[in-house]
Short mmCIF file of N, CA, C and O in Angstrom, two decimals:
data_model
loop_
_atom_site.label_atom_id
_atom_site.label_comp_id
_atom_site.label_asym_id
_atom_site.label_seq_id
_atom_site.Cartn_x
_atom_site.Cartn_y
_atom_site.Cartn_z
N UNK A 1 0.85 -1.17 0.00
CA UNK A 1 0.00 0.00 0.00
C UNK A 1 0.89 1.23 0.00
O UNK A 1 1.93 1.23 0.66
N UNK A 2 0.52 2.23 -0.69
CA UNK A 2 1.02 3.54 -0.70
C UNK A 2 0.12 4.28 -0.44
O UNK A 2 -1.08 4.04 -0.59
N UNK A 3 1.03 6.07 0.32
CA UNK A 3 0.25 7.05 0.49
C UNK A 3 1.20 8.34 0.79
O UNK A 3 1.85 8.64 1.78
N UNK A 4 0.96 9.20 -0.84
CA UNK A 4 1.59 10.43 -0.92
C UNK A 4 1.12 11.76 0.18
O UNK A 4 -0.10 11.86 0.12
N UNK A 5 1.59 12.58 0.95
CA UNK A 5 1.69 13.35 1.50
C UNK A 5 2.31 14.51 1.11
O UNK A 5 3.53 14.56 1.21
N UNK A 6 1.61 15.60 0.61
CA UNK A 6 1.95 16.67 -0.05
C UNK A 6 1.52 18.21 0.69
O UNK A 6 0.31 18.46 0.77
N UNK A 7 2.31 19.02 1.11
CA UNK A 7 2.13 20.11 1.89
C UNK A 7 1.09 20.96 1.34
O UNK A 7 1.12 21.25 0.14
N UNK A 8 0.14 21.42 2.14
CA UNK A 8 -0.96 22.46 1.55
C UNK A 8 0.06 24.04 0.94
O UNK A 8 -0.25 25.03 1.60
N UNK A 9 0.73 24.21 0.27
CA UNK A 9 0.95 25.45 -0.01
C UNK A 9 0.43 26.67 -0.01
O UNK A 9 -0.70 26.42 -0.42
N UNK A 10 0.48 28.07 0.20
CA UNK A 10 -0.75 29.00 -0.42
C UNK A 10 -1.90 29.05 0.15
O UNK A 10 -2.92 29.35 -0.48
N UNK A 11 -1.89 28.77 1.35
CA UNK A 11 -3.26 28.55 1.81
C UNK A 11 -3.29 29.06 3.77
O UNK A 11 -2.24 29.26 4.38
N UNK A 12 -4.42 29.15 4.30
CA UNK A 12 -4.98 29.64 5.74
C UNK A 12 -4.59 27.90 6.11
O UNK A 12 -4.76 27.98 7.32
N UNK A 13 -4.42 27.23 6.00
CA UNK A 13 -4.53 25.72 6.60
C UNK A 13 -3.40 25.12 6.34
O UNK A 13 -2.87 24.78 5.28
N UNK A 14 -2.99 24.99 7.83
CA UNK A 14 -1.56 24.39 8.06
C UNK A 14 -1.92 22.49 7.53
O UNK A 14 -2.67 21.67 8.05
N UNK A 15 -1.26 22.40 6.65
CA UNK A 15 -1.76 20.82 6.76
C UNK A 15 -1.31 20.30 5.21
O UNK A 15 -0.61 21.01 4.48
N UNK A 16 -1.91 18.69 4.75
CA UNK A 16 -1.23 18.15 4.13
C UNK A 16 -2.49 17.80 3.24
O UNK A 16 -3.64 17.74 3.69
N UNK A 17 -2.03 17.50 1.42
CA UNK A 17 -3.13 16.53 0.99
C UNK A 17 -2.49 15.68 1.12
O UNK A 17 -1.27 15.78 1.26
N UNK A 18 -3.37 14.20 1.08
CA UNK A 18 -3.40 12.75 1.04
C UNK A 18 -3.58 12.17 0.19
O UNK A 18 -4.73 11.76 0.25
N UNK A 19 -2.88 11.70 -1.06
CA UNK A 19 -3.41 10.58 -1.96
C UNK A 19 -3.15 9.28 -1.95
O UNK A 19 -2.26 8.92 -2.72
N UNK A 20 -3.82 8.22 -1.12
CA UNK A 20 -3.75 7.00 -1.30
C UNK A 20 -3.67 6.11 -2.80
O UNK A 20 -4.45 5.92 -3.74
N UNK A 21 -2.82 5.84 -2.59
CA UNK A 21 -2.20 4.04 -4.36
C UNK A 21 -2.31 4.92 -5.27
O UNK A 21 -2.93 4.30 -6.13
N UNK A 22 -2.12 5.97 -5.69
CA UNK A 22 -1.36 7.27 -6.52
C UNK A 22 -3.39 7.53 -7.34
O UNK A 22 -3.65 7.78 -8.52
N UNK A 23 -4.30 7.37 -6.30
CA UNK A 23 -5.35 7.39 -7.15
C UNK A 23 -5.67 8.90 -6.83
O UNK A 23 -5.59 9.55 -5.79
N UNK A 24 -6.22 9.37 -8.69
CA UNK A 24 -6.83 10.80 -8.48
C UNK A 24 -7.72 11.16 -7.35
O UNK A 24 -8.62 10.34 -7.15
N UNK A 25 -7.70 12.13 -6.63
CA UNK A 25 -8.56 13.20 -5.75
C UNK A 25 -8.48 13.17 -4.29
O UNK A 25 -9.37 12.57 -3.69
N UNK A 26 -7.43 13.80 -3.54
CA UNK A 26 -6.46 13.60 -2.56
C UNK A 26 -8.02 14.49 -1.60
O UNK A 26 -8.94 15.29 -1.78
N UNK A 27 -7.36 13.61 -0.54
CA UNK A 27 -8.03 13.97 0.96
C UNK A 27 -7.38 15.52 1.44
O UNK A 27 -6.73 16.18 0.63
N UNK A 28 -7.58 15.88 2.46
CA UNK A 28 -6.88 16.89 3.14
C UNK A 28 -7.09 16.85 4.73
O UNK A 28 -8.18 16.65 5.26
N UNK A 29 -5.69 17.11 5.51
CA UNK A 29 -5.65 16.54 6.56
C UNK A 29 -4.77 18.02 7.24
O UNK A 29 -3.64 18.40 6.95
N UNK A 30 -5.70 18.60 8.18
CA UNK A 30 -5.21 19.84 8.82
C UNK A 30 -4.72 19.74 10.37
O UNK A 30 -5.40 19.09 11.17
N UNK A 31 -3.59 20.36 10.76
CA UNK A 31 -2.85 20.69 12.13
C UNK A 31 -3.40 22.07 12.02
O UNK A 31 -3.66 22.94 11.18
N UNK A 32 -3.46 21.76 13.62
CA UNK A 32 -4.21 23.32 14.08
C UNK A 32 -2.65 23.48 14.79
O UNK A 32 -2.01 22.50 15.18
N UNK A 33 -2.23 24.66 14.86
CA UNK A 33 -0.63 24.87 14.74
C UNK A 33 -0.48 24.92 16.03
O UNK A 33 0.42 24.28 16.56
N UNK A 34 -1.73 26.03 17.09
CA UNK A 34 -1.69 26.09 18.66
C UNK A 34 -1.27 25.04 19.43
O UNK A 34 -0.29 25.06 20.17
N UNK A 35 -2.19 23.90 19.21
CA UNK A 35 -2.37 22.70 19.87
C UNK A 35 -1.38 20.91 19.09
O UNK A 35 -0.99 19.84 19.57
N UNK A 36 -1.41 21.50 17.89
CA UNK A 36 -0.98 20.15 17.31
C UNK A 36 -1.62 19.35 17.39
O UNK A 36 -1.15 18.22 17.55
N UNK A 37 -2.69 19.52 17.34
CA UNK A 37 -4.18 18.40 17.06
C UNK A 37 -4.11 17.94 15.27
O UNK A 37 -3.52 18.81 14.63
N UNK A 38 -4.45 17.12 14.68
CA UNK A 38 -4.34 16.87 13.58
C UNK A 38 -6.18 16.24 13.11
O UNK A 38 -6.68 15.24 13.62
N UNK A 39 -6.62 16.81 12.45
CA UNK A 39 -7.73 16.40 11.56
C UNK A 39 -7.87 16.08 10.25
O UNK A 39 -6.95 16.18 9.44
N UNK A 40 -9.27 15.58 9.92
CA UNK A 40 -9.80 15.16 8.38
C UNK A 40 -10.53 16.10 8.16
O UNK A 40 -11.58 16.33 8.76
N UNK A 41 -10.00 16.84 7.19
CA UNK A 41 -11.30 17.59 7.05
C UNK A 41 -11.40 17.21 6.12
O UNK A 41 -12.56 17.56 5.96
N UNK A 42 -11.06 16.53 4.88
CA UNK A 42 -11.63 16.01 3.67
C UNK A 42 -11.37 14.56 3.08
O UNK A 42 -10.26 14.39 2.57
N UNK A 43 -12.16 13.62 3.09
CA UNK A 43 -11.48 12.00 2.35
C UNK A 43 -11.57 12.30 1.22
O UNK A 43 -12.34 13.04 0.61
N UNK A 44 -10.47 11.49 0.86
CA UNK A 44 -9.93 10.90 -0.26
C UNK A 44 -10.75 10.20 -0.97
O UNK A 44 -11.33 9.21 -0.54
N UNK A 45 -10.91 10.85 -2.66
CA UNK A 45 -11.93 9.98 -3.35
C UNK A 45 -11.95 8.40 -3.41
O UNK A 45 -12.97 7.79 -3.71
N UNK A 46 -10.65 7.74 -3.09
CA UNK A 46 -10.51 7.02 -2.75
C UNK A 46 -11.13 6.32 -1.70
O UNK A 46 -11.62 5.19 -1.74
N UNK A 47 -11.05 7.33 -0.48
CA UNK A 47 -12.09 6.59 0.79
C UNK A 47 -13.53 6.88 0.58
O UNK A 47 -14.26 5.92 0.79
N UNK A 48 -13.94 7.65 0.33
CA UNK A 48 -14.97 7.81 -0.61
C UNK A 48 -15.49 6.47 -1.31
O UNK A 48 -16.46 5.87 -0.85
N UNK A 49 -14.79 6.05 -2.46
CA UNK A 49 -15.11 5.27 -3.21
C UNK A 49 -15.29 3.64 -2.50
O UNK A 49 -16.08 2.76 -2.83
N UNK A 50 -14.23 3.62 -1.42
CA UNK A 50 -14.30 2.67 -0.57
C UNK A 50 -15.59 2.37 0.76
O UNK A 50 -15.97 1.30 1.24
N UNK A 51 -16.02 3.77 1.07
CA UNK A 51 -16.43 3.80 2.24
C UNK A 51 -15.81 3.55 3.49
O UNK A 51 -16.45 3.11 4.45
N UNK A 52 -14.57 3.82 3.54
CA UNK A 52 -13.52 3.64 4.48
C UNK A 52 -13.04 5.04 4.90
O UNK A 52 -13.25 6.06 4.25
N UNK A 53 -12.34 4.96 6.10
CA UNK A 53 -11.46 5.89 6.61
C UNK A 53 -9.92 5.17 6.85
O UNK A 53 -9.17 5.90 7.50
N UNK A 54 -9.51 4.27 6.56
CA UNK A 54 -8.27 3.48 6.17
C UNK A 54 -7.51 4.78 6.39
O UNK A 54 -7.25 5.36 7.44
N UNK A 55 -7.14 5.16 4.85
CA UNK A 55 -6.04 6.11 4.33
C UNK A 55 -6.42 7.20 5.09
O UNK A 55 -5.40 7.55 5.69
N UNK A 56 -7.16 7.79 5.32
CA UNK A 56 -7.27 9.50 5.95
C UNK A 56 -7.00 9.33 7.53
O UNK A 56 -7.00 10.34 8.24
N UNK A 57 -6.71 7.85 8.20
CA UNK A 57 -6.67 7.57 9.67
C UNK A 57 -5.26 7.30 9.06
O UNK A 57 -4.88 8.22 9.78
N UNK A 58 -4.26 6.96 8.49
CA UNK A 58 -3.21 6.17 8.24
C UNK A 58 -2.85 7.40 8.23
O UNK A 58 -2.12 7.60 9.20
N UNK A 59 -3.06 8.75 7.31
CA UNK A 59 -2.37 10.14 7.17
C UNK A 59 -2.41 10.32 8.19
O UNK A 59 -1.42 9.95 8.83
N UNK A 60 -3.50 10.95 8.89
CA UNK A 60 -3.83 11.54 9.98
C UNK A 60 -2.63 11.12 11.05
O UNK A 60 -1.82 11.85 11.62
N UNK A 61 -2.76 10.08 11.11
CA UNK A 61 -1.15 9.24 11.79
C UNK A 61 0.30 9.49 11.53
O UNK A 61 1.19 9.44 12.39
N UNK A 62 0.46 9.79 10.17
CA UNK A 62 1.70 10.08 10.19
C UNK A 62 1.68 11.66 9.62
O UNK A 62 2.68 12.04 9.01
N UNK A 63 0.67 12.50 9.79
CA UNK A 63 0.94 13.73 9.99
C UNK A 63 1.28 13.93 11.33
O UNK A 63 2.32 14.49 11.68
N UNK A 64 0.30 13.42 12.21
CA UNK A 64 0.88 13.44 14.01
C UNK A 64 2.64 13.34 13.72
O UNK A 64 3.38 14.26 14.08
N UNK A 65 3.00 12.51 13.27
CA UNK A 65 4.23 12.12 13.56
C UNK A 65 5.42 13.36 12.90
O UNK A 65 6.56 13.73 13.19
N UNK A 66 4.53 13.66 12.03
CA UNK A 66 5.76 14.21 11.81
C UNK A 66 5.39 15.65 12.45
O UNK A 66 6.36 16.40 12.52
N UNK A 67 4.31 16.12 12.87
CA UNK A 67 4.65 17.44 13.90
C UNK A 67 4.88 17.05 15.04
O UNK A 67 4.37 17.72 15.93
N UNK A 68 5.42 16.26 15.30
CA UNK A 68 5.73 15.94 16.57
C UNK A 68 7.44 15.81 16.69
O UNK A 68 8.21 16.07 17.61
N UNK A 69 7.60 15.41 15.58
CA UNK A 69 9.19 15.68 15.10
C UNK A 69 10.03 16.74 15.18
O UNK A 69 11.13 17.02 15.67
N UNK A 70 8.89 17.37 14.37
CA UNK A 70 9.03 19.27 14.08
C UNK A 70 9.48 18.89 12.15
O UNK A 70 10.07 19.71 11.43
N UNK A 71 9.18 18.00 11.85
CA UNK A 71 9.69 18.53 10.54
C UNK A 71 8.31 18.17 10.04
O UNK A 71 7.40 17.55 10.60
N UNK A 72 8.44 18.97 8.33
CA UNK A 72 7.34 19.09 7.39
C UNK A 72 7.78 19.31 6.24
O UNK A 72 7.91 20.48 5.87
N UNK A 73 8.11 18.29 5.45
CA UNK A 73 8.55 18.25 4.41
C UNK A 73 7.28 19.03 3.37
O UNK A 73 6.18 19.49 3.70
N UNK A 74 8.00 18.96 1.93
CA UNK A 74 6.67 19.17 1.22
C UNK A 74 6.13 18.22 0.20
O UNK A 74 5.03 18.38 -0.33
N UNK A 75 7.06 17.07 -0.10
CA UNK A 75 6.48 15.93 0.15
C UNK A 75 6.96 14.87 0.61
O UNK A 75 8.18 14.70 0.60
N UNK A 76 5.96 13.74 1.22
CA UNK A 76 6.63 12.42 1.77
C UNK A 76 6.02 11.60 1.52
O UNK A 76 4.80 11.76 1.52
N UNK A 77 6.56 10.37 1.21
CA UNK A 77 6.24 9.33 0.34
C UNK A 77 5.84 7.96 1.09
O UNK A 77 6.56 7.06 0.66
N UNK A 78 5.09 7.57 1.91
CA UNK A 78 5.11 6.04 2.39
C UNK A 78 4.61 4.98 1.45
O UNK A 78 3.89 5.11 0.45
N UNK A 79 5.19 3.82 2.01
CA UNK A 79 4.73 2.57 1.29
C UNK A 79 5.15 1.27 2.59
O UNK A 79 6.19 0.92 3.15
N UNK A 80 3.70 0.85 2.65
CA UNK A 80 4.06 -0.40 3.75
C UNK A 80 3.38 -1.36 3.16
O UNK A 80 2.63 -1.07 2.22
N UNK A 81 3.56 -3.00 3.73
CA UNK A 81 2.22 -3.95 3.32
C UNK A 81 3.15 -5.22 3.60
O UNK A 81 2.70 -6.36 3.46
#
């Protein structure tokens, strides 16, 4: 399984899109910068298409991780399975 992580650029919302198995129409997954809380505010057509929250709980996870690091790339690439 794969799942691209790409920095919101240009924007009021600290946070990342999500595209799960390189499929068109990425989720979006926001850090509130105060607290370092991490949310969904949007699935992935993918989870969507699934009826799952899989991939947007799998981001959501390793967005935690990486503000917790302190780093934020602008993009990062996983693949596990």
């Amino acid at each position: 399984m794969m799942l691209l992580l790409e920095k919101i650029q240009n924007s009021s919302i600290t946070g990342y899109f999500y595209t799960p198995q390189n499929y068109a129409g990425p989720g979006i997954i926001e850090i509130v910068p105060d607290t370092g809380e991490v949310y969904i505010l949007e699935l992935s057509s993918f989870d969507k298409q699934d009826d799952s929250t899989f991939f947007a709980n799998r981001a959501r996870g390793l967005v935690k991780q990486l503000w917790d690091s302190g780093e934020f790339p602008d993009k990062k690439f996983y693949a596990w399975g």
